[in-house]
Structure formats: structure tokens, C-alpha cells
Amino acid sequence: MSAPRRPAAAHLPDPAARPATPPRPSGAPTAPPAPRAAAPHAPEVSPPRPAAPAARPPGDAPPHPSAAPAAPSAAGPRGGFGASRVPAARSGEPAAAPVETTTRLRPVRVPAYGPVETPVETTTRLRPIRERRRGRGLAAGACVVLGLGLIGGALAGVWLAASGAGSPAEPAGYAVAKELWHNAPVDTLFPRTLTAPQAGPGPSARTWTRVVVAPDAPCGPSSVAPRLLAAVHPLGCERVLRATYTDATASSVLTVGLVFTRAEATAQRALGGRGLAARLGQDVPPALSGAGTVAAGFGPAQRAAWWATAPTDLPVVVTAVSGFADGRAAGRAVPADQAMKKGRTDAVAQSGLGHEALGIAERLEKQLRTTALAAAKEEEER
């Protein structure tokens, strides 16, 4: 009978590789070694399994070991974790049982800054709001208020001027001009000589000399044309002054008239100013002849061109009528603006009688305005 085979020795750590742990006295408690710091997120390593016993030949009975086989070492591989190192068993001594000294360490996943956020709408969606430009609104409001104030002030001024004393505002010298027909000298109202630079035609100047002066007369058909008399009668026709002039060559004669009224400023403006002649139509002023002068034969048939104007700043109507000094008949008299039209070839246009009537009327109006302003200034200084 062959001798029984001993089982293969358990896989123990190599004594030559690491120094053996000094033996501990029996009964002494086993001190757990200090665990090594585990590398972060190191994978878990299982201890190696013990080696299988050697195969026996067939037919052999299982041996009866005289002693219990050594328990496999619970220690992990070199440098592993989870159990203390067990020294190699000496001959004749029982193998020390593995003692677990700490809980097996497992890698722990650390969440990154809390739970993952999901896009959840937690409030009402905001809408863009246009920026309110308060400064622009205030400026616009101020402009509106200022504009309304200016308009209101202008209207109030007009109302006060029109209804303050029951009469409209009068131009300077207007009230004084109403009395000039008997306060001013005749040479002031009808100067002995009148000069009108560039009176026409073209740039030619004209000079007129007074030859006849009529005394002041009441407003009537003999001194005022019919339509003009009807227009000024409601205004209060005061007096009429007339005089006759001749040009520098004594070939033409002109009768001028000043019709003074008691009209207020508003009524005077209603007469139409320079448009009065167009309103009157064929209302030719009467002529003033003078015996023993170049105007001795100046009558209704010799009237060739005429003009009438109503200044808005003077209570007067200025009239003028022109004709030939030799007493020839002129036919139908025409307004001065028509006699001055280009292209006319008749005797009235070629002789410049239209320029004569218009020029002397404007010169007398200017003379009367100067006299009224001088009289008003003198009255204020008193």
C-alpha cells in the first residue's frame, strides 16, 4: 500500500517578497493595521482563489489527512484592501484565521452640484415695453400750451382793440386828418408845385404847377362823381377841396380833389384802397376850369384819364382827372391803369395822360399823410 499523498500547500504570500510579520503572543488581540488611502474611483479587486489540489490517480482512495488543511488566506493581493495581512504558518503551528479589520471600500459617485436642471418655465413670459420718453412728451405739451396761449392772447388783443372804446384802433394822425380841410393852409394841402420822380412813362420825372384853387365845397354832384358820392355819403362826407395843375410843358391839365369824410378806420378800410377805381367803374370825377389860365377850356368833354384811391390810414378819398390843355375832346375817359397798358397806340396813351392822373394822385396822398403826422406830433407836444 502506497503512502498517502499530502494535499498541496495553500497559496500563501511569498516570505521572501515581504518581511514576515513577527509572531504575536497567543491570546493577544490583533491590532488592525492602518488602512491605506484608496485611490479615487479605484475598481474593486477580488482576492485570488486558492489553488486547486493536485489531481490524484484513479483508483486511489481519498487520503485521511492527519491534520486539517490550512485555510486559504483572506488577505487580498499585495497592496489590496479589505483584510489584514496574515503571516505564513510555521511548521507544527496552526494557521491563523484571517481577521477582517475594516469594511470594504467601494467607489462612491459624487453628484455634480445637485440635481440636473430641466428647462421649466416658472413665470409669465415677459414682453418688450417701449421706452417712454417723458422729456419729449413734456416738450410737446409745453408747445401746445404755449401755442394756445399765444393764439388766445392775439384774439384777446384784437377783441380789446375792436371793442375797447366802441371804435377800432386808429392809425397815427387819423383823427387829426379829419380836421385838416380847415386847419391846414391851402399851400400845404395843394402845394404850388408838385414833383414826382419816375412818374412815367418809364423813369421820367414829372412836375406840375398849380393854376386854379376852388374854395371848399359841400359834397354834391358838382364836386364829387355820382358813384363815389353814393359810397361816401353813409360814412359822413365832410367837405371837398379841389385844385387844377398843369404839366411843365403846359400841354395837359389835371384837376385833383380831396374828399374828407367822418368815417371810422374800419369803414375807411372797407372802401377798398387802391381798388376803389375798379369798384366805381366809369365814374369820372368832374373837371375844374379856370378863366385866364391854360385850364380855361377844361370841361367834361376834355377828360381823358382818371383815378381814385382811398388811403386806409387817412379819412379822405383822393381823385384826379387829366386832359389836353388845348381844349380838344378826348372822347370816353378811361381809368389810369388801363391808359397805361402796353400796346396802346391812342393819343391818351402816347401823351401819358394816364401817368399824369395816377402820379399826381399818389403825390397828393403822400403830401397829405406827411401833413397829418406832423399835425399829430405837434398836438402831442402841447
PDB file of N, CA and C in Angstrom, residues 139-157:
ATOM      1  N   ALA A 139     -42.141 118.242 -23.600  1.00  0.00           N
ATOM      2  CA  ALA A 139     -41.868 119.336 -24.544  1.00  0.00           C
ATOM      3  C   ALA A 139     -43.047 119.566 -25.478  1.00  0.00           C
ATOM      4  N   ALA A 140     -43.646 118.460 -25.955  1.00  0.00           N
ATOM      5  CA  ALA A 140     -44.807 118.616 -26.832  1.00  0.00           C
ATOM      6  C   ALA A 140     -45.971 119.292 -26.110  1.00  0.00           C
ATOM      7  N   GLY A 141     -46.202 118.890 -24.853  1.00  0.00           N
ATOM      8  CA  GLY A 141     -47.277 119.530 -24.083  1.00  0.00           C
ATOM      9  C   GLY A 141     -47.028 121.005 -23.854  1.00  0.00           C
ATOM     10  N   ALA A 142     -45.754 121.353 -23.583  1.00  0.00           N
ATOM     11  CA  ALA A 142     -45.434 122.764 -23.370  1.00  0.00           C
ATOM     12  C   ALA A 142     -45.652 123.575 -24.640  1.00  0.00           C
ATOM     13  N   CYS A 143     -45.299 122.984 -25.798  1.00  0.00           N
ATOM     14  CA  CYS A 143     -45.515 123.703 -27.066  1.00  0.00           C
ATOM     15  C   CYS A 143     -47.001 123.932 -27.327  1.00  0.00           C
ATOM     16  N   VAL A 144     -47.802 122.902 -27.016  1.00  0.00           N
ATOM     17  CA  VAL A 144     -49.250 123.060 -27.222  1.00  0.00           C
ATOM     18  C   VAL A 144     -49.810 124.171 -26.337  1.00  0.00           C
ATOM     19  N   VAL A 145     -49.399 124.141 -25.059  1.00  0.00           N
ATOM     20  CA  VAL A 145     -49.897 125.168 -24.134  1.00  0.00           C
ATOM     21  C   VAL A 145     -49.449 126.558 -24.569  1.00  0.00           C
ATOM     22  N   LEU A 146     -48.163 126.653 -24.989  1.00  0.00           N
ATOM     23  CA  LEU A 146     -47.661 127.958 -25.421  1.00  0.00           C
ATOM     24  C   LEU A 146     -48.394 128.457 -26.664  1.00  0.00           C
ATOM     25  N   GLY A 147     -48.624 127.521 -27.627  1.00  0.00           N
ATOM     26  CA  GLY A 147     -49.342 127.929 -28.833  1.00  0.00           C
ATOM     27  C   GLY A 147     -50.752 128.398 -28.536  1.00  0.00           C
ATOM     28  N   LEU A 148     -51.452 127.652 -27.660  1.00  0.00           N
ATOM     29  CA  LEU A 148     -52.805 128.078 -27.291  1.00  0.00           C
ATOM     30  C   LEU A 148     -52.792 129.432 -26.589  1.00  0.00           C
ATOM     31  N   GLY A 149     -51.761 129.630 -25.752  1.00  0.00           N
ATOM     32  CA  GLY A 149     -51.673 130.919 -25.059  1.00  0.00           C
ATOM     33  C   GLY A 149     -51.446 132.079 -26.018  1.00  0.00           C
ATOM     34  N   LEU A 150     -50.570 131.851 -27.011  1.00  0.00           N
ATOM     35  CA  LEU A 150     -50.319 132.921 -27.974  1.00  0.00           C
ATOM     36  C   LEU A 150     -51.564 133.235 -28.800  1.00  0.00           C
ATOM     37  N   ILE A 151     -52.258 132.170 -29.222  1.00  0.00           N
ATOM     38  CA  ILE A 151     -53.474 132.396 -30.023  1.00  0.00           C
ATOM     39  C   ILE A 151     -54.533 133.118 -29.186  1.00  0.00           C
ATOM     40  N   GLY A 152     -54.688 132.654 -27.931  1.00  0.00           N
ATOM     41  CA  GLY A 152     -55.664 133.312 -27.065  1.00  0.00           C
ATOM     42  C   GLY A 152     -55.313 134.769 -26.800  1.00  0.00           C
ATOM     43  N   GLY A 153     -54.007 135.042 -26.609  1.00  0.00           N
ATOM     44  CA  GLY A 153     -53.604 136.428 -26.386  1.00  0.00           C
ATOM     45  C   GLY A 153     -53.846 137.310 -27.591  1.00  0.00           C
ATOM     46  N   ALA A 154     -53.570 136.741 -28.799  1.00  0.00           N
ATOM     47  CA  ALA A 154     -53.821 137.534 -30.008  1.00  0.00           C
ATOM     48  C   ALA A 154     -55.305 137.831 -30.186  1.00  0.00           C
ATOM     49  N   LEU A 155     -56.130 136.809 -29.940  1.00  0.00           N
ATOM     50  CA  LEU A 155     -57.568 137.037 -30.074  1.00  0.00           C
ATOM     51  C   LEU A 155     -58.078 138.040 -29.046  1.00  0.00           C
ATOM     52  N   ALA A 156     -57.542 137.920 -27.834  1.00  0.00           N
ATOM     53  CA  ALA A 156     -57.958 138.876 -26.802  1.00  0.00           C
ATOM     54  C   ALA A 156     -57.542 140.297 -27.157  1.00  0.00           C
ATOM     55  N   GLY A 157     -56.319 140.433 -27.729  1.00  0.00           N
ATOM     56  CA  GLY A 157     -55.883 141.766 -28.123  1.00  0.00           C
ATOM     57  C   GLY A 157     -56.748 142.364 -29.209  1.00  0.00           C
TER      58      GLY A 157
END
